[in-house]
XYZ file of C-alpha atoms in Angstrom:
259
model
C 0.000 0.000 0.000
C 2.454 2.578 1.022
C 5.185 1.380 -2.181
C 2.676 1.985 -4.604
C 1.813 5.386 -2.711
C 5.440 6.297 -2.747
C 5.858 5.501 -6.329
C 2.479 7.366 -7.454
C 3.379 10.333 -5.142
C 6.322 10.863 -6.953
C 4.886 10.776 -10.567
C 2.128 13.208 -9.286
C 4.652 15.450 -8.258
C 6.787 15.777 -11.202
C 5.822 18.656 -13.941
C 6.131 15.625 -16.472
C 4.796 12.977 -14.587
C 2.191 10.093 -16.047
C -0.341 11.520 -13.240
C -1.677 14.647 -11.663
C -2.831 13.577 -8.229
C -3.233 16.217 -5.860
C -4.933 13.950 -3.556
C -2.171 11.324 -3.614
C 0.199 13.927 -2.874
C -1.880 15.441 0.085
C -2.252 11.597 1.732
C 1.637 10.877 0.730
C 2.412 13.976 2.565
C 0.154 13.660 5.717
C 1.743 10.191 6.470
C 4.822 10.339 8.775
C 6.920 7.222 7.615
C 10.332 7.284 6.047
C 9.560 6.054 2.686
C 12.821 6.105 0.664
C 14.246 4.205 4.076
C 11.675 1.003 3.677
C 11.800 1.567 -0.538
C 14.635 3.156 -1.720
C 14.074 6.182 -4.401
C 10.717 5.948 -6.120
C 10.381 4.748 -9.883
C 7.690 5.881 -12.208
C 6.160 1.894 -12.563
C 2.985 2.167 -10.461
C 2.494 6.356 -11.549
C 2.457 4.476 -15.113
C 0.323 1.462 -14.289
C -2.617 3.818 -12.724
C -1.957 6.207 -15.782
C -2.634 3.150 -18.333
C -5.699 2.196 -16.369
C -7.304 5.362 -16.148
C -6.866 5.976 -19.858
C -8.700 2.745 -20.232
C -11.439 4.037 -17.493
C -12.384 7.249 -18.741
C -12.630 5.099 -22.032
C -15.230 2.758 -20.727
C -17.074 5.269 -18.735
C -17.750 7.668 -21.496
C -19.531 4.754 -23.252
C -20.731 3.186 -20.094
C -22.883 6.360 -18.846
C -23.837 5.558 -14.486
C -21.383 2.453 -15.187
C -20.529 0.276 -11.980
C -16.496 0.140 -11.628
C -15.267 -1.864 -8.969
C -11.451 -1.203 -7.480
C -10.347 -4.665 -5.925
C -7.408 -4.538 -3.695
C -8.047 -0.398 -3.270
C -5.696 0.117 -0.477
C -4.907 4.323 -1.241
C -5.324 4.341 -4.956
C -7.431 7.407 -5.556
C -8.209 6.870 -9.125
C -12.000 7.872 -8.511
C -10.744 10.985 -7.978
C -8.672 11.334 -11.262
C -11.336 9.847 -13.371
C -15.154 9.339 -11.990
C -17.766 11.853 -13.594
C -21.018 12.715 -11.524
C -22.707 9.370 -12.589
C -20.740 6.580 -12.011
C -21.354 4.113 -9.329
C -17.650 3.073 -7.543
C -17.055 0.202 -5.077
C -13.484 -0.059 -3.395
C -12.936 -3.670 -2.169
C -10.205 -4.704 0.325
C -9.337 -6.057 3.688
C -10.558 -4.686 6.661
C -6.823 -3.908 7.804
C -6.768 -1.682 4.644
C -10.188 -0.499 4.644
C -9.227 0.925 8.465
C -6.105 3.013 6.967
C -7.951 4.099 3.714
C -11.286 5.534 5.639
C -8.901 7.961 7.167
C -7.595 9.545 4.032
C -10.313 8.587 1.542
C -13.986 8.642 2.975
C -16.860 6.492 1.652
C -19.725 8.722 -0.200
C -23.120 7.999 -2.036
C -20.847 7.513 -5.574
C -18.223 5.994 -3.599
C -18.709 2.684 -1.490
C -16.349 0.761 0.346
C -16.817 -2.966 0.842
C -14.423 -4.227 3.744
C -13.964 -7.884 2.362
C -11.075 -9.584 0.721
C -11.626 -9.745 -3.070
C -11.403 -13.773 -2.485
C -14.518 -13.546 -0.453
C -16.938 -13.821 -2.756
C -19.437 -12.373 -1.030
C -18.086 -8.673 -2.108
C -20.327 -9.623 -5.305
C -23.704 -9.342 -3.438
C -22.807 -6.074 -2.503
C -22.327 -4.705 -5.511
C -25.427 -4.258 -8.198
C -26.457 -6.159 -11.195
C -26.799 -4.394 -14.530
C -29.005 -6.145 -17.411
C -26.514 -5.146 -20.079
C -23.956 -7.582 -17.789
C -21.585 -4.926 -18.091
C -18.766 -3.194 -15.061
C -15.019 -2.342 -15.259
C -13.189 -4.065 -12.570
C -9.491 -3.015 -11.882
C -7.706 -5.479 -10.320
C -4.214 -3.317 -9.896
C -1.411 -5.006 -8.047
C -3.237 -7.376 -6.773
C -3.631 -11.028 -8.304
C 0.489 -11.382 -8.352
C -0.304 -12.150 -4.450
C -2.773 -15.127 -5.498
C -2.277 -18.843 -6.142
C -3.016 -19.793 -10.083
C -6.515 -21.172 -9.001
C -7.881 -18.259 -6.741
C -6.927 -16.154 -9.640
C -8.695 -18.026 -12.094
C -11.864 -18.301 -9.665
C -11.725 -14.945 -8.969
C -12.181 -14.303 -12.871
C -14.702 -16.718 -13.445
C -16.781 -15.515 -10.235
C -16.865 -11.703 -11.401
C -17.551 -12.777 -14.983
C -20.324 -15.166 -14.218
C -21.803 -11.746 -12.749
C -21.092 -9.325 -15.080
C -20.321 -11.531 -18.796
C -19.687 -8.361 -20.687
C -16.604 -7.103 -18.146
C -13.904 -5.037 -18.710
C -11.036 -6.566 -16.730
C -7.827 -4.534 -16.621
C -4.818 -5.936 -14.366
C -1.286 -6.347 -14.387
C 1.117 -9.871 -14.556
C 4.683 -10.324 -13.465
C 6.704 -12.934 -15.534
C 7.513 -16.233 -13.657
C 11.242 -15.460 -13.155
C 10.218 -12.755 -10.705
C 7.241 -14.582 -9.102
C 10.049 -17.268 -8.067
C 12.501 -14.636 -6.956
C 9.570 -12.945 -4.287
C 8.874 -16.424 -3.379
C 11.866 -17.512 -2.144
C 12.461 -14.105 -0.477
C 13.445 -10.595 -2.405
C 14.615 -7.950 -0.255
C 13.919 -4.467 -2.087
C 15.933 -2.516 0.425
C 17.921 -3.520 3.754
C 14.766 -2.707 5.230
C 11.722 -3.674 3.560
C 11.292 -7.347 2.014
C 8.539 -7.917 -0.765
C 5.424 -10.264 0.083
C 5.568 -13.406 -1.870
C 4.214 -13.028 -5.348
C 3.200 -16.901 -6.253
C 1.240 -16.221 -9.539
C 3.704 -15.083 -12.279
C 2.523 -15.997 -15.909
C 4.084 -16.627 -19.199
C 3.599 -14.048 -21.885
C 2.454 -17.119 -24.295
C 0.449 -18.520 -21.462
C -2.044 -15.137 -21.289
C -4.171 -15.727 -24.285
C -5.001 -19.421 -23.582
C -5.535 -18.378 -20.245
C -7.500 -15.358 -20.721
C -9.827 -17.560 -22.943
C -10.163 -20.234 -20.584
C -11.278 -18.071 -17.214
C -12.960 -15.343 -19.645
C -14.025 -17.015 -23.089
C -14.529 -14.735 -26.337
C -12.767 -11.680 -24.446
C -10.190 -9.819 -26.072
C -7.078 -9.516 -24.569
C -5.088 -6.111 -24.926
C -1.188 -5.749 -24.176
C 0.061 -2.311 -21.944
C 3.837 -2.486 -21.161
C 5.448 -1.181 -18.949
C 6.914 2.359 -19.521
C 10.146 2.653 -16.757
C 11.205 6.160 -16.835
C 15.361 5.579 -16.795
C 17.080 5.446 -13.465
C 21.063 5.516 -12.732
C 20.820 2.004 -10.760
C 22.330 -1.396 -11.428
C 18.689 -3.034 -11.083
C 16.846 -0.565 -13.404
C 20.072 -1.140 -15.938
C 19.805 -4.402 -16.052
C 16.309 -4.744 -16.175
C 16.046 -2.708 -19.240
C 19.362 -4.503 -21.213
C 17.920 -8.193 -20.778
C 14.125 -7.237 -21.488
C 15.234 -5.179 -24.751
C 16.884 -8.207 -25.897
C 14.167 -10.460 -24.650
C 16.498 -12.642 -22.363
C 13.960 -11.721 -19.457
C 10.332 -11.214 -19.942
C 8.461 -7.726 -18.739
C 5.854 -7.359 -16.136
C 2.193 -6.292 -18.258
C -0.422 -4.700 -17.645
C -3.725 -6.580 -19.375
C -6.766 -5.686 -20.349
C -9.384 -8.051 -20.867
C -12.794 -6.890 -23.019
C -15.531 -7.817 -25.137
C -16.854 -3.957 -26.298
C -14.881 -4.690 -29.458
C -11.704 -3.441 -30.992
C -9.848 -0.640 -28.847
């Protein structure tokens, strides 16, 4: 919760950055914890991951007029803000732990509703409305990586059983780096990275997308990594160009046609 907050933070604040957040910054601001300490310097990969999403959003919601968009895993990601008109209908899912820090910095309104369950309880789905067209746009950011293959693929099934004209949009990490969190990735001296179990193959997403979500398109977002004078962000970028390591994604997942 507080990485991605760090990361977004920083993008928000930059004249060029992906996103213009003042509320980000405010929260960012407000919270006394030594960020750089627990993360080291902050990168532009979650600023660009919310940036991708919301471009999808405001897509989806000027078509889908008093749409239902559901935010799973919401911890302090205050893309309503950056994106909701006057008519659509938001519900923030996530653990109570997180819903108890995010109620302090982002209250629950008539537009915006928080449901304190984990997005693998499936009862989150009765609190959110049915819509005869089938359709809502669930954003699923930074979130599934921290799953087990067969929650994941439940979890899809579940929401599209519900809503079979979805717009899914959420990101993968490559195997390589699921193994690495898994058997223990420091970040910094001071902050180690949860376990990420579910890391998928690049050639693996279509067949999967088309077995938890069949006939949905599936639409490709890479990663844009502003440069940074590190070893890490070095090497990342030599061994992806030359496709000796494969690139976390960000996915989109659709039937409302071509995009």
């Amino acid at each position: 919760m507080l990485w991605t907050l760090h990361n977004r933070a920083d993008e928000a604040r930059r004249t060029d950055g992906f996103i213009k957040d003042d509320l980000c910054l405010s929260i960012y601001e407000s919270i006394n914890y030594d960020y750089v300490r627990n993360f080291g310097p902050p990168d532009s990969s979650h600023g660009w991951r919310s940036s991708q999403v919301d471009e999808r959003l405001r897509e989806w919601i000027d078509r889908n007029e008093g749409g239902i968009v559901i935010e799973l895993g919401a911890g302090l990601e205050t893309q309503f803000y950056r994106v909701a008109d006057d008519r659509v209908r938001w519900y923030a899912v996530d653990v109570r732990e997180a819903m108890v820090v995010r109620e302090k910095y982002i209250p629950p309104h008539e537009r915006l509703v928080n449901v304190w369950k984990s997005a693998l309880d499936y009862t989150w789905l009765d609190d959110v409305p049915e819509r005869k067209d089938g359709e809502a746009f669930v954003s699923m950011q930074g979130l599934l990586m921290y799953f087990h293959e067969k929650d994941v693929r439940e979890l899809i099934q579940k929401i599209v059983a519900k809503y079979p004209s979805a717009t899914l949009v959420f990101d993968v990490i490559p195997i390589w780096f699921s193994n690495r969190t898994v058997k223990g990735f420091g970040k910094t001296r001071h902050y180690m990275m949860p376990p990420m179990p579910w890391g998928i193959a690049r050639k693996a997403i279509e067949p999967f997308a088309e077995e938890v979500y069949p006939g949905a398109k599936v639409t490709f977002m890479e990663y844009n990594f502003r440069f940074q004078w590190n070893a890490v962000h070095f090497l990342f970028r030599v061994l992806s160009s030359f496709n000796l390591i494969e690139p976390p994604l960000i996915l989109a997942l659709s039937k409302e046609g071509d995009r």
